[in-house]
Amino acid sequence: PSVSCAPPFEAASPIVALMSLRSCISLAVLLAAVAVGYLLGTTPNIFGKPSGIEGDSADDIPSWPMYTLGGMMGDVLVQSRTLLPPRFHVAMLSTAYWQSEVLYTLAKWGIFDAIEAATSSSSIYPAEGGTSATSGLTSCAVIADTLGELNADILCRYMRAGAGLGLLTMAPEDGRVLSPTELRFGLTAAGKLLRAVPGGMRDFALYMNEESRDAFRSAGLSSVSSGRSGFVEAFGEEHFAWHEHHSETQQRFDAVMTSLTPLQVTPLLGDWKPPAANSTVCDIGGGQGHLLAKILQQFPDTRGWVADQSSVVNRSTAFLKSRGLGDRGTAVAIDLLAPLPQELAACDVFVLKLILHDWADKQAVAILRNIAQIARPGARLDMVDRLLGEGSAMEVADGWFQDLHMHANHGAKERTLAEFQDVVRRAGLQGEVQPTRLRAAMWLLQVVL
């Protein structure tokens, strides 16, 4: 007889349903344990740094076996949704925004920075009566008093919820013994990323929960009938045009792109090489030049260009000089939808990192055609993007949400391999798209020009 983990929530008693749920969870844990044992037993350097990249950046990506294991565990989590009672499942999805609202509130008010300041100064809480369990932590009452305009009780409840999300440490850990204002808090590794520091993710959290959230909501309410992007519906202009004349949010968007560098650039460099040791690398739409800088550092005989809109070029030039790369890296102004400057004809490889998913098919074809018109025969096109429907179950599901995000913000989309091949063909390129999986839910898609 067949064995099923499908929970009989609708037809059986709660006890039978609970037994079914426990048995399925036990089975999932057993399978995960077998996978861990297999990987540990067959991969001697499973915890070592990847061989494809050197230096501290290698710590930002796992080895391939560990990445594969993470995908397997993610698949278990995705499948576990089918074990939830339907009403509970719907309730969880309906209230999922609670988590991002807590994160946003704490980041917006600078709570993470205030905690760091309080716990690194001579006025560290606790005061008289503190214990070793609470030393090095501070109270939300201290934070509210420091910031001067917050209600201590409400703030404490937000901070307690933040501890439940793993953003803060809390003593006592269960939060049941003391009233909210008597709890003590510190920063977790995730919480430290939400401070207002270079390379942190506070700007990302604010961006995703302000203009990006508004665009997503407008997409659901208006775009489904108008066909326009959610950003146009919410702000009256497309994403990049709007940011060009809103300097504060443009600077924040630049910081957002910087904060994502470890998640995007490091995995690419773990499995990417230039065509030759002395290649000229051109990062098209490369922003301030973080990817190009990493490439030039990793491959010291290469030279390169970072090409982006004119409003970014001065910052790109300053950034490359600040990294000591001004003699090997150059910034040039381009319009992605217009012919490229003649200087880029020297490129041995054109890199498009997460560029095409910002554009609908018509514009994506134009971008590729502009590259094809200036590239020398035999040069390489390296697109770094998601492949819709590929990877682990968690990557596939996440891709569907990312696809909606790209529509909401840019009127664009994620693509399947067949859809990438289609835009390549329509741009007049004859080479086949060769996909290589990367360790970041992204793929390297290469075409010989």
PDB file of C-alpha atoms in Angstrom, residues 42-184:
ATOM      1  CA  THR A  42      31.908  12.208   0.689  1.00  0.00           C
ATOM      2  CA  THR A  43      33.274  15.757   0.756  1.00  0.00           C
ATOM      3  CA  PRO A  44      36.471  16.211   2.825  1.00  0.00           C
ATOM      4  CA  ASN A  45      36.593  20.006   2.415  1.00  0.00           C
ATOM      5  CA  ILE A  46      32.885  20.628   2.857  1.00  0.00           C
ATOM      6  CA  PHE A  47      33.446  23.477   5.313  1.00  0.00           C
ATOM      7  CA  GLY A  48      36.381  24.996   3.433  1.00  0.00           C
ATOM      8  CA  LYS A  49      36.356  28.130   1.331  1.00  0.00           C
ATOM      9  CA  PRO A  50      35.398  27.736  -2.327  1.00  0.00           C
ATOM     10  CA  SER A  51      38.406  27.284  -4.558  1.00  0.00           C
ATOM     11  CA  GLY A  52      37.190  29.744  -7.182  1.00  0.00           C
ATOM     12  CA  ILE A  53      37.696  32.910  -5.111  1.00  0.00           C
ATOM     13  CA  GLU A  54      40.346  34.136  -2.733  1.00  0.00           C
ATOM     14  CA  GLY A  55      40.362  36.336   0.350  1.00  0.00           C
ATOM     15  CA  ASP A  56      37.717  37.207   2.934  1.00  0.00           C
ATOM     16  CA  SER A  57      34.978  37.422   0.284  1.00  0.00           C
ATOM     17  CA  ALA A  58      35.040  33.638   0.100  1.00  0.00           C
ATOM     18  CA  ASP A  59      33.330  33.608   3.486  1.00  0.00           C
ATOM     19  CA  ASP A  60      30.211  35.087   1.853  1.00  0.00           C
ATOM     20  CA  ILE A  61      29.425  31.928  -0.142  1.00  0.00           C
ATOM     21  CA  PRO A  62      29.272  28.283   0.884  1.00  0.00           C
ATOM     22  CA  SER A  63      31.039  25.435  -0.828  1.00  0.00           C
ATOM     23  CA  TRP A  64      28.945  23.730  -3.497  1.00  0.00           C
ATOM     24  CA  PRO A  65      28.032  20.740  -1.272  1.00  0.00           C
ATOM     25  CA  MET A  66      26.845  23.046   1.504  1.00  0.00           C
ATOM     26  CA  TYR A  67      24.889  25.142  -0.997  1.00  0.00           C
ATOM     27  CA  THR A  68      23.252  21.972  -2.321  1.00  0.00           C
ATOM     28  CA  LEU A  69      22.392  20.911   1.220  1.00  0.00           C
ATOM     29  CA  GLY A  70      20.842  24.315   1.876  1.00  0.00           C
ATOM     30  CA  GLY A  71      18.698  23.883  -1.218  1.00  0.00           C
ATOM     31  CA  MET A  72      17.548  20.475  -0.011  1.00  0.00           C
ATOM     32  CA  MET A  73      16.597  21.884   3.382  1.00  0.00           C
ATOM     33  CA  GLY A  74      14.763  24.728   1.650  1.00  0.00           C
ATOM     34  CA  ASP A  75      12.822  22.204  -0.384  1.00  0.00           C
ATOM     35  CA  VAL A  76      11.743  20.489   2.839  1.00  0.00           C
ATOM     36  CA  LEU A  77      10.436  23.827   4.136  1.00  0.00           C
ATOM     37  CA  VAL A  78       8.552  24.509   0.914  1.00  0.00           C
ATOM     38  CA  GLN A  79       6.936  21.069   0.979  1.00  0.00           C
ATOM     39  CA  SER A  80       6.070  21.448   4.665  1.00  0.00           C
ATOM     40  CA  ARG A  81       3.453  24.025   3.718  1.00  0.00           C
ATOM     41  CA  THR A  82       1.238  21.169   2.606  1.00  0.00           C
ATOM     42  CA  LEU A  83       1.300  19.861   6.191  1.00  0.00           C
ATOM     43  CA  LEU A  84      -0.389  22.955   7.598  1.00  0.00           C
ATOM     44  CA  PRO A  85      -4.132  23.060   8.201  1.00  0.00           C
ATOM     45  CA  PRO A  86      -5.556  25.188   5.370  1.00  0.00           C
ATOM     46  CA  ARG A  87      -7.012  27.829   7.686  1.00  0.00           C
ATOM     47  CA  PHE A  88      -3.715  28.138   9.539  1.00  0.00           C
ATOM     48  CA  HIS A  89      -1.862  28.401   6.231  1.00  0.00           C
ATOM     49  CA  VAL A  90      -4.124  31.229   5.036  1.00  0.00           C
ATOM     50  CA  ALA A  91      -3.804  33.000   8.396  1.00  0.00           C
ATOM     51  CA  MET A  92      -0.003  32.839   8.233  1.00  0.00           C
ATOM     52  CA  LEU A  93       0.103  34.275   4.721  1.00  0.00           C
ATOM     53  CA  SER A  94      -2.389  37.012   5.566  1.00  0.00           C
ATOM     54  CA  THR A  95      -0.285  38.234   8.474  1.00  0.00           C
ATOM     55  CA  ALA A  96       3.152  37.801   6.887  1.00  0.00           C
ATOM     56  CA  TYR A  97       3.505  41.588   6.616  1.00  0.00           C
ATOM     57  CA  TRP A  98       3.731  41.797  10.418  1.00  0.00           C
ATOM     58  CA  GLN A  99       7.354  40.678  10.187  1.00  0.00           C
ATOM     59  CA  SER A 100       8.467  43.233   7.607  1.00  0.00           C
ATOM     60  CA  GLU A 101       6.603  45.983   9.482  1.00  0.00           C
ATOM     61  CA  VAL A 102       8.503  45.212  12.694  1.00  0.00           C
ATOM     62  CA  LEU A 103      11.829  45.204  10.832  1.00  0.00           C
ATOM     63  CA  TYR A 104      10.936  48.440   9.029  1.00  0.00           C
ATOM     64  CA  THR A 105       9.846  50.252  12.202  1.00  0.00           C
ATOM     65  CA  LEU A 106      13.022  49.365  14.081  1.00  0.00           C
ATOM     66  CA  ALA A 107      15.234  50.311  11.117  1.00  0.00           C
ATOM     67  CA  LYS A 108      13.359  53.549  10.356  1.00  0.00           C
ATOM     68  CA  TRP A 109      13.715  54.838  13.914  1.00  0.00           C
ATOM     69  CA  GLY A 110      17.394  53.899  14.099  1.00  0.00           C
ATOM     70  CA  ILE A 111      16.877  51.436  16.936  1.00  0.00           C
ATOM     71  CA  PHE A 112      19.761  49.207  15.880  1.00  0.00           C
ATOM     72  CA  ASP A 113      22.193  52.133  15.900  1.00  0.00           C
ATOM     73  CA  ALA A 114      20.873  53.299  19.272  1.00  0.00           C
ATOM     74  CA  ILE A 115      21.363  49.836  20.792  1.00  0.00           C
ATOM     75  CA  GLU A 116      24.946  49.711  19.563  1.00  0.00           C
ATOM     76  CA  ALA A 117      25.642  53.169  20.985  1.00  0.00           C
ATOM     77  CA  ALA A 118      24.090  52.272  24.342  1.00  0.00           C
ATOM     78  CA  THR A 119      25.892  48.960  24.709  1.00  0.00           C
ATOM     79  CA  SER A 120      29.301  50.329  23.690  1.00  0.00           C
ATOM     80  CA  SER A 121      29.297  53.342  26.006  1.00  0.00           C
ATOM     81  CA  SER A 122      29.982  53.750  29.707  1.00  0.00           C
ATOM     82  CA  SER A 123      26.237  53.942  30.385  1.00  0.00           C
ATOM     83  CA  ILE A 124      25.638  50.290  29.567  1.00  0.00           C
ATOM     84  CA  TYR A 125      22.468  48.894  31.110  1.00  0.00           C
ATOM     85  CA  PRO A 126      21.726  47.109  33.462  1.00  0.00           C
ATOM     86  CA  ALA A 127      21.970  49.392  36.418  1.00  0.00           C
ATOM     87  CA  GLU A 128      21.967  48.210  40.003  1.00  0.00           C
ATOM     88  CA  GLY A 129      20.740  44.628  40.275  1.00  0.00           C
ATOM     89  CA  GLY A 130      21.926  43.519  36.826  1.00  0.00           C
ATOM     90  CA  THR A 131      23.154  39.981  36.286  1.00  0.00           C
ATOM     91  CA  SER A 132      25.642  38.330  33.986  1.00  0.00           C
ATOM     92  CA  ALA A 133      22.713  37.268  31.824  1.00  0.00           C
ATOM     93  CA  THR A 134      21.880  40.907  31.100  1.00  0.00           C
ATOM     94  CA  SER A 135      25.340  42.496  31.078  1.00  0.00           C
ATOM     95  CA  GLY A 136      26.251  44.015  27.736  1.00  0.00           C
ATOM     96  CA  LEU A 137      22.570  44.521  26.900  1.00  0.00           C
ATOM     97  CA  THR A 138      20.411  47.605  27.214  1.00  0.00           C
ATOM     98  CA  SER A 139      16.757  48.239  27.976  1.00  0.00           C
ATOM     99  CA  CYS A 140      14.213  49.622  25.550  1.00  0.00           C
ATOM    100  CA  ALA A 141      13.461  52.314  28.154  1.00  0.00           C
ATOM    101  CA  VAL A 142      17.030  53.560  27.738  1.00  0.00           C
ATOM    102  CA  ILE A 143      16.645  53.544  23.952  1.00  0.00           C
ATOM    103  CA  ALA A 144      13.345  55.434  24.109  1.00  0.00           C
ATOM    104  CA  ASP A 145      14.904  58.005  26.455  1.00  0.00           C
ATOM    105  CA  THR A 146      17.969  58.355  24.200  1.00  0.00           C
ATOM    106  CA  LEU A 147      15.910  59.004  21.073  1.00  0.00           C
ATOM    107  CA  GLY A 148      13.628  61.287  23.050  1.00  0.00           C
ATOM    108  CA  GLU A 149      10.406  61.028  21.073  1.00  0.00           C
ATOM    109  CA  LEU A 150       9.283  57.414  21.451  1.00  0.00           C
ATOM    110  CA  ASN A 151       6.783  55.765  23.782  1.00  0.00           C
ATOM    111  CA  ALA A 152       8.827  53.303  25.848  1.00  0.00           C
ATOM    112  CA  ASP A 153       6.089  50.693  26.250  1.00  0.00           C
ATOM    113  CA  ILE A 154       5.224  50.540  22.525  1.00  0.00           C
ATOM    114  CA  LEU A 155       8.891  50.564  21.525  1.00  0.00           C
ATOM    115  CA  CYS A 156       9.621  47.729  23.935  1.00  0.00           C
ATOM    116  CA  ARG A 157       6.901  45.609  22.358  1.00  0.00           C
ATOM    117  CA  TYR A 158       8.337  46.223  18.898  1.00  0.00           C
ATOM    118  CA  MET A 159      11.802  45.287  20.151  1.00  0.00           C
ATOM    119  CA  ARG A 160      10.465  42.129  21.751  1.00  0.00           C
ATOM    120  CA  ALA A 161       8.920  41.177  18.401  1.00  0.00           C
ATOM    121  CA  GLY A 162      12.258  41.989  16.755  1.00  0.00           C
ATOM    122  CA  ALA A 163      13.903  39.485  19.079  1.00  0.00           C
ATOM    123  CA  GLY A 164      11.383  36.918  17.902  1.00  0.00           C
ATOM    124  CA  LEU A 165      12.566  37.582  14.339  1.00  0.00           C
ATOM    125  CA  GLY A 166      16.214  37.033  15.272  1.00  0.00           C
ATOM    126  CA  LEU A 167      17.135  40.717  14.853  1.00  0.00           C
ATOM    127  CA  LEU A 168      17.815  41.288  18.541  1.00  0.00           C
ATOM    128  CA  THR A 169      18.966  39.227  21.495  1.00  0.00           C
ATOM    129  CA  MET A 170      16.751  39.434  24.560  1.00  0.00           C
ATOM    130  CA  ALA A 171      17.064  38.581  28.242  1.00  0.00           C
ATOM    131  CA  PRO A 172      15.233  36.722  29.637  1.00  0.00           C
ATOM    132  CA  GLU A 173      15.101  34.831  26.338  1.00  0.00           C
ATOM    133  CA  ASP A 174      11.457  33.767  26.572  1.00  0.00           C
ATOM    134  CA  GLY A 175      10.251  37.280  27.395  1.00  0.00           C
ATOM    135  CA  ARG A 176       7.655  35.977  29.858  1.00  0.00           C
ATOM    136  CA  VAL A 177       9.129  36.852  33.229  1.00  0.00           C
ATOM    137  CA  LEU A 178       9.382  40.629  32.988  1.00  0.00           C
ATOM    138  CA  SER A 179       7.162  43.349  31.590  1.00  0.00           C
ATOM    139  CA  PRO A 180       8.309  44.678  28.190  1.00  0.00           C
ATOM    140  CA  THR A 181      10.023  47.734  29.701  1.00  0.00           C
ATOM    141  CA  GLU A 182      12.177  45.516  31.945  1.00  0.00           C
ATOM    142  CA  LEU A 183      13.585  43.367  29.158  1.00  0.00           C
ATOM    143  CA  ARG A 184      17.193  43.761  27.984  1.00  0.00           C
TER     144      ARG A 184
END
